[in-house]
mmCIF file of C-alpha atoms and ligand atoms in Angstrom:
data_model
loop_
_atom_site.group_PDB
_atom_site.id
_atom_site.type_symbol
_atom_site.label_atom_id
_atom_site.label_comp_id
_atom_site.label_asym_id
_atom_site.label_seq_id
_atom_site.Cartn_x
_atom_site.Cartn_y
_atom_site.Cartn_z
ATOM 1 C CA MET A 190 18.873 -15.274 8.064
ATOM 2 C CA LYS A 191 17.830 -11.771 8.947
ATOM 3 C CA CYS A 192 14.384 -10.277 8.812
ATOM 4 C CA CYS A 193 13.510 -6.619 8.507
ATOM 5 C CA LYS A 194 13.320 -4.650 11.732
ATOM 6 C CA ARG A 195 9.996 -3.105 10.771
ATOM 7 C CA LYS A 196 8.206 -6.220 11.938
ATOM 8 C CA TYR A 197 9.664 -5.804 15.433
ATOM 9 C CA ILE A 198 8.368 -2.253 15.471
ATOM 10 C CA VAL A 199 4.946 -3.518 14.423
ATOM 11 C CA THR A 200 5.013 -6.192 17.127
ATOM 12 C CA LEU A 201 6.113 -3.699 19.755
ATOM 13 C CA LEU A 202 3.474 -1.187 18.769
ATOM 14 C CA SER A 203 0.730 -3.760 18.978
ATOM 15 C CA PHE A 204 1.258 -3.628 22.740
ATOM 16 C CA LEU A 205 1.598 0.084 22.856
ATOM 17 C CA THR A 206 -0.804 2.794 21.859
ATOM 18 C CA LEU A 207 0.585 6.283 21.926
ATOM 19 C CA PHE A 208 -1.826 9.111 22.245
ATOM 20 C CA VAL A 209 -0.516 12.651 22.233
ATOM 21 C CA PHE A 210 -2.484 15.833 22.327
ATOM 22 C CA THR A 211 -1.084 19.349 22.172
ATOM 23 C CA GLY A 212 -2.604 22.810 22.067
ATOM 24 C CA CYS A 213 -1.630 24.813 18.958
ATOM 25 C CA GLY A 214 -3.209 28.175 19.686
ATOM 26 C CA LYS A 215 -5.955 29.687 17.515
ATOM 27 C CA GLY A 216 -8.473 27.361 19.228
ATOM 28 C CA VAL A 217 -7.036 24.286 17.519
ATOM 29 C CA VAL A 218 -5.546 21.234 19.216
ATOM 30 C CA LYS A 219 -3.339 18.563 17.740
ATOM 31 C CA SER A 220 -4.032 14.909 18.543
ATOM 32 C CA SER A 221 -1.685 12.104 17.532
ATOM 33 C CA GLU A 222 -1.807 8.369 17.903
ATOM 34 C CA THR A 223 0.463 5.522 16.789
ATOM 35 C CA THR A 224 -1.025 2.044 16.651
ATOM 36 C CA THR A 225 -1.091 -0.937 14.299
ATOM 37 C CA GLY A 226 -3.604 -1.947 11.676
ATOM 38 C CA MET A 227 -3.672 -3.769 8.337
ATOM 39 C CA GLY A 228 -0.501 -5.578 9.445
ATOM 40 C CA THR A 229 1.555 -2.413 9.713
ATOM 41 C CA VAL A 230 2.212 0.760 11.709
ATOM 42 C CA VAL A 231 -0.577 3.339 11.624
ATOM 43 C CA GLN A 232 0.107 6.962 12.514
ATOM 44 C CA LYS A 233 -2.702 9.440 12.827
ATOM 45 C CA THR A 234 -2.474 13.170 13.432
ATOM 46 C CA VAL A 235 -5.462 15.463 13.340
ATOM 47 C CA TYR A 236 -5.944 19.133 14.137
ATOM 48 C CA VAL A 237 -9.344 19.672 15.676
ATOM 49 C CA ASN A 238 -11.164 22.600 17.203
ATOM 50 C CA GLU A 239 -10.738 23.004 20.940
ATOM 51 C CA GLU A 240 -12.655 20.666 23.266
ATOM 52 C CA GLN A 241 -12.297 17.859 20.785
ATOM 53 C CA THR A 242 -9.447 15.377 21.167
ATOM 54 C CA GLY A 243 -9.476 13.434 17.972
ATOM 55 C CA LYS A 244 -10.113 10.193 19.864
ATOM 56 C CA ASP A 245 -13.463 9.613 18.187
ATOM 57 C CA ILE A 246 -11.915 10.304 14.797
ATOM 58 C CA PHE A 247 -9.151 7.803 15.510
ATOM 59 C CA SER A 248 -11.544 5.075 16.571
ATOM 60 C CA GLU A 249 -13.655 5.671 13.452
ATOM 61 C CA ILE A 250 -10.527 5.305 11.295
ATOM 62 C CA ASP A 251 -9.654 2.065 13.130
ATOM 63 C CA THR A 252 -13.156 0.808 12.438
ATOM 64 C CA TYR A 253 -12.780 1.526 8.704
ATOM 65 C CA MET A 254 -9.463 -0.326 8.570
ATOM 66 C CA GLU A 255 -10.883 -3.372 10.330
ATOM 67 C CA LYS A 256 -14.078 -3.363 8.324
ATOM 68 C CA TYR A 257 -12.304 -3.089 4.980
ATOM 69 C CA GLU A 258 -9.804 -5.803 5.883
ATOM 70 C CA ASN A 259 -12.411 -8.222 7.189
ATOM 71 C CA GLU A 260 -15.326 -7.577 4.885
ATOM 72 C CA LEU A 261 -13.647 -6.737 1.597
ATOM 73 C CA LEU A 262 -9.929 -7.025 1.147
ATOM 74 C CA SER A 263 -8.242 -9.837 3.037
ATOM 75 C CA TRP A 264 -7.862 -13.248 1.426
ATOM 76 C CA ARG A 265 -7.135 -14.622 4.906
ATOM 77 C CA VAL A 266 -10.609 -13.811 6.206
ATOM 78 C CA SER A 267 -12.851 -16.554 4.892
ATOM 79 C CA ASP A 268 -16.003 -14.500 4.337
ATOM 80 C CA SER A 269 -14.422 -11.339 2.889
ATOM 81 C CA GLU A 270 -15.458 -10.412 -0.651
ATOM 82 C CA ILE A 271 -11.996 -11.321 -1.952
ATOM 83 C CA SER A 272 -12.129 -14.775 -0.325
ATOM 84 C CA LYS A 273 -15.548 -15.328 -1.853
ATOM 85 C CA ILE A 274 -14.200 -14.335 -5.272
ATOM 86 C CA ASN A 275 -11.199 -16.646 -4.824
ATOM 87 C CA ALA A 276 -13.492 -19.492 -3.785
ATOM 88 C CA THR A 277 -15.306 -19.319 -7.143
ATOM 89 C CA ALA A 278 -12.107 -19.663 -9.220
ATOM 90 C CA GLY A 279 -12.770 -22.086 -12.055
ATOM 91 C CA SER A 280 -16.486 -22.367 -11.337
ATOM 92 C CA GLY A 281 -17.389 -20.802 -14.687
ATOM 93 C CA SER A 282 -20.398 -19.026 -13.235
ATOM 94 C CA GLY A 283 -18.442 -16.066 -11.868
ATOM 95 C CA TYR A 284 -19.007 -14.143 -8.651
ATOM 96 C CA GLN A 285 -21.397 -11.222 -8.340
ATOM 97 C CA VAL A 286 -19.380 -8.553 -6.537
ATOM 98 C CA GLN A 287 -21.533 -7.225 -3.689
ATOM 99 C CA SER A 288 -19.714 -3.992 -3.008
ATOM 100 C CA SER A 289 -20.053 -1.394 -5.776
ATOM 101 C CA GLU A 290 -16.991 0.322 -4.364
ATOM 102 C CA LEU A 291 -14.910 -2.855 -4.746
ATOM 103 C CA TRP A 292 -16.270 -3.288 -8.261
ATOM 104 C CA GLU A 293 -15.105 0.223 -9.202
ATOM 105 C CA ASN A 294 -11.758 -0.405 -7.547
ATOM 106 C CA LEU A 295 -11.315 -3.575 -9.598
ATOM 107 C CA GLN A 296 -11.857 -1.568 -12.808
ATOM 108 C CA THR A 297 -9.109 0.870 -11.794
ATOM 109 C CA ILE A 298 -6.753 -1.955 -10.805
ATOM 110 C CA TRP A 299 -7.285 -3.667 -14.163
ATOM 111 C CA LYS A 300 -6.634 -0.392 -15.979
ATOM 112 C CA VAL A 301 -3.272 -0.044 -14.196
ATOM 113 C CA SER A 302 -2.478 -3.709 -14.950
ATOM 114 C CA GLU A 303 -3.202 -3.212 -18.649
ATOM 115 C CA ARG A 304 -1.218 0.009 -18.964
ATOM 116 C CA SER A 305 1.706 -1.411 -16.991
ATOM 117 C CA GLN A 306 1.752 -4.611 -19.089
ATOM 118 C CA GLY A 307 1.036 -6.632 -15.984
ATOM 119 C CA ALA A 308 3.704 -5.118 -13.715
ATOM 120 C CA LEU A 309 0.815 -4.701 -11.277
ATOM 121 C CA ASP A 310 -1.109 -7.951 -11.276
ATOM 122 C CA ILE A 311 -3.237 -8.817 -8.260
ATOM 123 C CA THR A 312 -3.694 -12.362 -9.607
ATOM 124 C CA VAL A 313 -0.238 -13.153 -8.133
ATOM 125 C CA GLY A 314 -1.935 -14.562 -5.009
ATOM 126 C CA MET A 315 -0.629 -18.113 -5.299
ATOM 127 C CA VAL A 316 2.918 -16.834 -5.855
ATOM 128 C CA THR A 317 2.893 -14.400 -2.909
ATOM 129 C CA ARG A 318 1.605 -17.253 -0.759
ATOM 130 C CA ALA A 319 4.424 -19.519 -1.931
ATOM 131 C CA TRP A 320 6.870 -16.861 -0.735
ATOM 132 C CA ASN A 321 4.904 -16.634 2.516
ATOM 133 C CA ILE A 322 5.188 -12.842 2.505
ATOM 134 C CA ASP A 323 2.482 -12.444 5.125
ATOM 135 C CA ALA A 324 4.519 -14.435 7.624
ATOM 136 C CA TRP A 325 7.517 -12.119 7.166
ATOM 137 C CA ALA A 326 5.331 -9.264 8.385
ATOM 138 C CA THR A 327 4.303 -11.053 11.541
ATOM 139 C CA GLY A 328 7.858 -12.085 12.293
ATOM 140 C CA ASP A 329 7.172 -15.767 11.737
ATOM 141 C CA ASN A 330 9.990 -16.359 9.289
ATOM 142 C CA ASN A 331 11.488 -19.390 10.959
ATOM 143 C CA GLY A 332 12.790 -21.755 8.368
ATOM 144 C CA PHE A 333 11.809 -19.351 5.590
ATOM 145 C CA PRO A 334 11.910 -21.538 2.494
ATOM 146 C CA ILE A 335 12.872 -20.053 -0.863
ATOM 147 C CA PRO A 336 10.327 -21.579 -3.236
ATOM 148 C CA ASP A 337 11.721 -23.885 -5.935
ATOM 149 C CA LYS A 338 11.833 -22.378 -9.397
ATOM 150 C CA GLU A 339 9.790 -25.316 -10.737
ATOM 151 C CA ILE A 340 7.047 -24.593 -8.215
ATOM 152 C CA LEU A 341 7.044 -20.880 -9.056
ATOM 153 C CA ASP A 342 6.905 -21.646 -12.791
ATOM 154 C CA GLU A 343 3.938 -23.892 -12.221
ATOM 155 C CA LEU A 344 2.146 -21.319 -10.085
ATOM 156 C CA LEU A 345 2.838 -18.613 -12.671
ATOM 157 C CA GLN A 346 0.663 -20.515 -15.122
ATOM 158 C CA ASN A 347 -2.292 -19.424 -13.006
ATOM 159 C CA VAL A 348 -1.251 -15.763 -12.855
ATOM 160 C CA GLY A 349 -2.525 -13.282 -15.429
ATOM 161 C CA TYR A 350 -4.951 -10.374 -15.049
ATOM 162 C CA GLN A 351 -5.782 -10.728 -18.763
ATOM 163 C CA ASN A 352 -7.356 -14.138 -18.104
ATOM 164 C CA VAL A 353 -9.916 -12.652 -15.724
ATOM 165 C CA ARG A 354 -13.285 -11.524 -17.080
ATOM 166 C CA LEU A 355 -14.990 -8.537 -15.412
ATOM 167 C CA GLU A 356 -18.484 -8.202 -16.819
ATOM 168 C CA GLU A 357 -21.661 -6.588 -15.546
ATOM 169 C CA GLY A 358 -20.711 -6.804 -11.891
ATOM 170 C CA LEU A 359 -19.454 -10.373 -12.244
ATOM 171 C CA ILE A 360 -15.861 -11.497 -11.928
ATOM 172 C CA TYR A 361 -14.728 -14.792 -13.476
ATOM 173 C CA LEU A 362 -11.458 -16.213 -12.185
ATOM 174 C CA PRO A 363 -9.872 -19.171 -13.943
ATOM 175 C CA ALA A 364 -9.251 -22.298 -11.865
ATOM 176 C CA GLN A 365 -6.325 -22.169 -9.413
ATOM 177 C CA MET A 366 -6.158 -18.380 -9.567
ATOM 178 C CA SER A 367 -6.127 -16.314 -6.399
ATOM 179 C CA LEU A 368 -6.338 -12.552 -5.861
ATOM 180 C CA ASP A 369 -4.066 -10.728 -3.403
ATOM 181 C CA LEU A 370 -4.954 -7.077 -2.748
ATOM 182 C CA GLY A 371 -1.822 -6.368 -0.708
ATOM 183 C CA ALA A 372 -0.553 -3.891 -3.309
ATOM 184 C CA VAL A 373 -3.678 -1.732 -3.257
ATOM 185 C CA GLY A 374 -5.629 -2.352 -0.034
ATOM 186 C CA LYS A 375 -4.065 0.407 2.056
ATOM 187 C CA GLY A 376 -4.655 2.886 -0.740
ATOM 188 C CA ILE A 377 -8.308 1.861 -0.949
ATOM 189 C CA VAL A 378 -8.672 2.456 2.794
ATOM 190 C CA CYS A 379 -6.894 5.833 2.493
ATOM 191 C CA ASP A 380 -9.542 6.853 -0.050
ATOM 192 C CA LYS A 381 -12.244 5.924 2.451
ATOM 193 C CA ILE A 382 -10.487 7.852 5.226
ATOM 194 C CA GLY A 383 -10.151 10.898 2.946
ATOM 195 C CA GLU A 384 -13.867 10.745 2.259
ATOM 196 C CA TYR A 385 -14.617 10.497 5.977
ATOM 197 C CA LEU A 386 -12.310 13.387 6.931
ATOM 198 C CA LYS A 387 -14.233 15.647 4.572
ATOM 199 C CA THR A 388 -17.391 15.110 6.611
ATOM 200 C CA LEU A 389 -15.849 16.445 9.847
ATOM 201 C CA ASP A 390 -16.630 20.067 10.607
ATOM 202 C CA GLU A 391 -14.560 20.116 13.782
ATOM 203 C CA MET A 392 -11.363 19.094 11.997
ATOM 204 C CA THR A 393 -9.051 21.522 10.173
ATOM 205 C CA GLY A 394 -6.292 19.215 8.998
ATOM 206 C CA ALA A 395 -5.007 15.651 9.181
ATOM 207 C CA VAL A 396 -2.269 13.303 8.084
ATOM 208 C CA ILE A 397 -2.936 9.578 8.349
ATOM 209 C CA THR A 398 -0.268 6.990 7.528
ATOM 210 C CA ILE A 399 -0.955 3.276 7.055
ATOM 211 C CA GLY A 400 2.426 1.668 6.406
ATOM 212 C CA GLY A 401 3.561 3.081 3.066
ATOM 213 C CA SER A 402 0.251 4.794 2.257
ATOM 214 C CA VAL A 403 -0.560 8.306 3.411
ATOM 215 C CA VAL A 404 -3.520 10.666 3.141
ATOM 216 C CA THR A 405 -3.103 14.360 3.888
ATOM 217 C CA TYR A 406 -6.035 16.679 4.293
ATOM 218 C CA GLY A 407 -6.710 20.340 5.104
ATOM 219 C CA GLU A 408 -4.080 22.528 6.670
ATOM 220 C CA LYS A 409 -1.917 23.007 9.727
ATOM 221 C CA PRO A 410 -2.796 25.915 12.049
ATOM 222 C CA ASP A 411 0.509 27.614 11.193
ATOM 223 C CA GLY A 412 -0.099 27.231 7.449
ATOM 224 C CA GLY A 413 2.897 24.892 7.106
ATOM 225 C CA THR A 414 3.133 21.918 4.742
ATOM 226 C CA TRP A 415 2.505 18.253 5.460
ATOM 227 C CA ASN A 416 5.949 16.699 5.221
ATOM 228 C CA ILE A 417 6.110 13.043 4.253
ATOM 229 C CA ALA A 418 9.538 11.517 4.774
ATOM 230 C CA ILE A 419 11.281 9.689 1.954
ATOM 231 C CA VAL A 420 13.104 6.957 3.821
ATOM 232 C CA HIS A 421 16.722 6.161 2.994
ATOM 233 C CA PRO A 422 16.288 2.583 1.756
ATOM 234 C CA ARG A 423 19.612 1.412 3.172
ATOM 235 C CA LYS A 424 20.113 3.532 6.311
ATOM 236 C CA GLU A 425 17.547 2.831 8.931
ATOM 237 C CA GLY A 426 16.259 5.971 10.618
ATOM 238 C CA SER A 427 17.648 8.240 7.873
ATOM 239 C CA TYR A 428 15.702 10.230 5.328
ATOM 240 C CA LEU A 429 16.557 11.463 1.882
ATOM 241 C CA GLY A 430 14.108 14.313 2.156
ATOM 242 C CA THR A 431 10.409 15.005 2.325
ATOM 243 C CA VAL A 432 7.498 15.320 -0.027
ATOM 244 C CA SER A 433 5.883 18.540 1.177
ATOM 245 C CA VAL A 434 2.274 19.226 0.252
ATOM 246 C CA ARG A 435 -0.749 21.248 1.304
ATOM 247 C CA GLY A 436 -4.346 20.020 1.269
ATOM 248 C CA GLU A 437 -5.659 16.656 0.125
ATOM 249 C CA HIS A 438 -3.139 14.253 -1.393
ATOM 250 C CA TYR A 439 -2.553 10.513 -1.494
ATOM 251 C CA ILE A 440 1.053 9.418 -1.213
ATOM 252 C CA ALA A 441 2.198 5.809 -1.488
ATOM 253 C CA THR A 442 5.658 4.289 -1.282
ATOM 254 C CA SER A 443 6.718 0.807 -2.338
ATOM 255 C CA GLY A 444 10.173 -0.115 -1.069
ATOM 256 C CA ASP A 445 12.326 -3.208 -0.872
ATOM 257 C CA TYR A 446 13.148 -2.285 2.750
ATOM 258 C CA GLU A 447 9.526 -2.549 3.893
ATOM 259 C CA ARG A 448 9.216 -6.322 4.007
ATOM 260 C CA TYR A 449 12.087 -8.612 3.254
ATOM 261 C CA VAL A 450 14.140 -11.521 4.409
ATOM 262 C CA GLU A 451 17.814 -12.065 3.714
ATOM 263 C CA ARG A 452 19.599 -15.269 3.049
ATOM 264 C CA ASP A 453 23.219 -15.745 2.007
ATOM 265 C CA GLY A 454 23.522 -12.011 1.450
ATOM 266 C CA ILE A 455 20.544 -11.906 -0.920
ATOM 267 C CA ARG A 456 17.584 -9.693 -0.112
ATOM 268 C CA TYR A 457 14.228 -11.273 -0.934
ATOM 269 C CA HIS A 458 11.650 -8.528 -0.791
ATOM 270 C CA HIS A 459 7.884 -8.487 -1.122
ATOM 271 C CA ILE A 460 7.322 -6.908 -4.546
ATOM 272 C CA ILE A 461 7.110 -9.694 -7.088
ATOM 273 C CA ASN A 462 7.765 -9.500 -10.801
ATOM 274 C CA PRO A 463 4.693 -11.333 -12.144
ATOM 275 C CA ASP A 464 6.716 -12.488 -15.187
ATOM 276 C CA THR A 465 9.322 -14.374 -13.142
ATOM 277 C CA GLY A 466 7.677 -15.074 -9.773
ATOM 278 C CA TYR A 467 10.776 -13.640 -8.051
ATOM 279 C CA PRO A 468 11.229 -10.307 -6.230
ATOM 280 C CA ALA A 469 11.443 -7.567 -8.880
ATOM 281 C CA GLU A 470 14.925 -6.422 -9.845
ATOM 282 C CA SER A 471 14.403 -3.221 -11.765
ATOM 283 C CA GLY A 472 17.239 -1.142 -10.387
ATOM 284 C CA VAL A 473 15.118 0.753 -7.879
ATOM 285 C CA CYS A 474 14.898 0.461 -4.084
ATOM 286 C CA SER A 475 11.797 2.572 -3.620
ATOM 287 C CA VAL A 476 9.125 4.449 -5.529
ATOM 288 C CA THR A 477 6.857 7.160 -4.111
ATOM 289 C CA ILE A 478 3.740 8.316 -5.937
ATOM 290 C CA VAL A 479 1.548 11.356 -5.298
ATOM 291 C CA SER A 480 -1.911 11.550 -6.854
ATOM 292 C CA ASP A 481 -5.470 12.502 -5.987
ATOM 293 C CA SER A 482 -6.461 8.868 -5.306
ATOM 294 C CA GLY A 483 -5.195 6.460 -2.646
ATOM 295 C CA LEU A 484 -5.870 3.439 -4.809
ATOM 296 C CA LEU A 485 -4.087 4.908 -7.812
ATOM 297 C CA SER A 486 -1.022 5.949 -5.792
ATOM 298 C CA ASP A 487 -0.785 2.505 -4.203
ATOM 299 C CA ALA A 488 -1.303 0.657 -7.501
ATOM 300 C CA LEU A 489 1.210 2.844 -9.349
ATOM 301 C CA SER A 490 3.871 2.589 -6.637
ATOM 302 C CA THR A 491 3.886 -1.208 -6.938
ATOM 303 C CA ALA A 492 3.730 -1.146 -10.755
ATOM 304 C CA CYS A 493 6.550 1.409 -11.001
ATOM 305 C CA PHE A 494 8.725 -0.590 -8.635
ATOM 306 C CA VAL A 495 8.426 -3.583 -10.967
ATOM 307 C CA LEU A 496 8.908 -1.480 -14.126
ATOM 308 C CA GLY A 497 11.877 0.612 -12.978
ATOM 309 C CA VAL A 498 12.596 4.252 -13.782
ATOM 310 C CA GLN A 499 12.168 4.499 -17.549
ATOM 311 C CA ASP A 500 8.881 2.638 -18.025
ATOM 312 C CA GLY A 501 7.626 3.803 -14.634
ATOM 313 C CA LEU A 502 7.946 7.458 -15.661
ATOM 314 C CA LYS A 503 5.891 6.776 -18.796
ATOM 315 C CA LEU A 504 3.219 5.009 -16.760
ATOM 316 C CA VAL A 505 2.742 7.788 -14.207
ATOM 317 C CA GLU A 506 2.514 10.350 -16.983
ATOM 318 C CA GLU A 507 -0.414 8.427 -18.468
ATOM 319 C CA PHE A 508 -2.227 8.642 -15.130
ATOM 320 C CA GLY A 509 -1.312 12.270 -14.378
ATOM 321 C CA ALA A 510 0.487 11.227 -11.171
ATOM 322 C CA GLU A 511 3.860 12.335 -9.788
ATOM 323 C CA ALA A 512 6.686 9.936 -8.949
ATOM 324 C CA LEU A 513 9.987 9.797 -7.106
ATOM 325 C CA PHE A 514 12.323 6.844 -7.653
ATOM 326 C CA VAL A 515 15.286 5.981 -5.444
ATOM 327 C CA THR A 516 17.651 3.890 -7.539
ATOM 328 C CA ALA A 517 19.979 1.129 -6.351
ATOM 329 C CA GLU A 518 22.756 3.759 -6.498
ATOM 330 C CA MET A 519 20.681 5.961 -4.153
ATOM 331 C CA GLU A 520 20.043 8.476 -6.899
ATOM 332 C CA ILE A 521 16.717 10.275 -6.904
ATOM 333 C CA VAL A 522 14.785 10.551 -10.175
ATOM 334 C CA MET A 523 11.565 12.592 -10.204
ATOM 335 C CA THR A 524 8.787 13.839 -12.440
ATOM 336 C CA PRO A 525 8.784 17.653 -12.822
ATOM 337 C CA GLY A 526 5.706 17.954 -10.571
ATOM 338 C CA MET A 527 7.423 15.939 -7.850
ATOM 339 C CA GLU A 528 10.497 18.183 -8.055
ATOM 340 C CA ARG A 529 8.293 21.027 -6.873
ATOM 341 C CA MET A 530 7.144 18.992 -3.838
ATOM 342 C CA PHE A 531 10.443 17.399 -2.844
ATOM 343 C CA VAL A 532 12.621 19.002 -0.195
ATOM 344 C CA SER A 533 16.035 17.398 0.034
ATOM 345 C CA GLN A 534 17.423 16.477 3.464
HETATM 346 P P1 AMP B 1264 3.203 -2.558 -2.061
HETATM 347 O O1 AMP B 1264 3.980 -2.515 -0.798
HETATM 348 O O2 AMP B 1264 2.047 -1.614 -2.115
HETATM 349 O O3 AMP B 1264 4.075 -2.388 -3.268
HETATM 350 O O4 AMP B 1264 2.506 -3.972 -2.182
HETATM 351 C C1 AMP B 1264 3.232 -5.168 -2.075
HETATM 352 C C2 AMP B 1264 2.301 -6.306 -1.754
HETATM 353 O O5 AMP B 1264 1.454 -6.557 -2.891
HETATM 354 C C3 AMP B 1264 3.018 -7.606 -1.478
HETATM 355 O O6 AMP B 1264 3.164 -7.809 -0.096
HETATM 356 C C4 AMP B 1264 2.114 -8.659 -2.122
HETATM 357 O O7 AMP B 1264 1.093 -9.031 -1.230
HETATM 358 C C5 AMP B 1264 1.493 -7.920 -3.284
HETATM 359 N N1 AMP B 1264 2.271 -7.948 -4.538
HETATM 360 C C6 AMP B 1264 3.600 -8.190 -4.707
HETATM 361 N N2 AMP B 1264 3.980 -8.007 -5.975
HETATM 362 C C7 AMP B 1264 2.860 -7.639 -6.663
HETATM 363 C C8 AMP B 1264 2.603 -7.290 -8.022
HETATM 364 N N3 AMP B 1264 3.558 -7.254 -8.957
HETATM 365 N N4 AMP B 1264 1.318 -6.973 -8.358
HETATM 366 C C9 AMP B 1264 0.335 -6.990 -7.435
HETATM 367 N N5 AMP B 1264 0.521 -7.299 -6.142
HETATM 368 C C10 AMP B 1264 1.766 -7.601 -5.743
HETATM 369 MG MG1 MG B 1265 1.221 -0.492 -3.723
#
């Protein structure tokens, strides 16, 4: 059995914090840092006015990531909002969502679930746990068991966004149902970071990457574009090109190379088809979305991965987002807006 190398990089980086700072002329300095957070690699680059180093900005971003994970998003943290929601499954009385931001996010997530016919469905929690996807990320894949089909079929009976009631700030989960915000959490945090960056007078531009989710903001001192690499899904260290943008954008990629385990030549990746309980097989290896919302980009990237090219293109059009698909044949299919942003390698 082989596990993706990304986890080794994550493990290595957890012992290593890189902090780089370079003068760029025009009274602006560049600060960069590579660390880990939200179970993945976090890369931060900011351009700040001289005499600032970006360190305070970086620690504020780290605080947001930790706070959102622990207080809102993680089902592993027992007193996060999501854990509290999960704990009320089947109670009938519902859970009053404390965070208005989370409440709004849930509305958006449900909208994407409805329009994608459940390709995005955060009620897959029990199924993602059966696959033990979290353990793949930490490298603890010893004895990785492929769940029995009978078990998955049984768990699937408790999956279904349409069986959840969201009403007047209350969420009602049916018994045995569990939410997993893995498909959207990094996007939600990117939105928060984008909001924070806007409050900083001393900063002229930034690009922050949390795993597959990126927020770009402002501009580079030389007026150049922010270039987000589109990874070659089958050649580690290679790129197919870049998505090149200026100003504020939210870019999310879902790929079958990000988290996976292999057994007997079969790749089991982390994006589940909620209809089957198995890793989605839609003929794509990765999907990248660009929109003006971190949550939307993250939600759509997962949904489009499950849907594949044809239905995915229809979905992004409905949301006014741009998409780039890398197919199993390594072909690139893009929306017209994405064609204007994509620079081939
Ligand atoms: P992403 O990398 O953004 O596509 O998110 C993948 C993560 O979301 C997985 O690690 C699971 O925790 C969760 N997940 C997997 N499949 C789905 C799905 N179809 N809908 C919602 N969440 C999912
Ligand atoms: Mg996603």
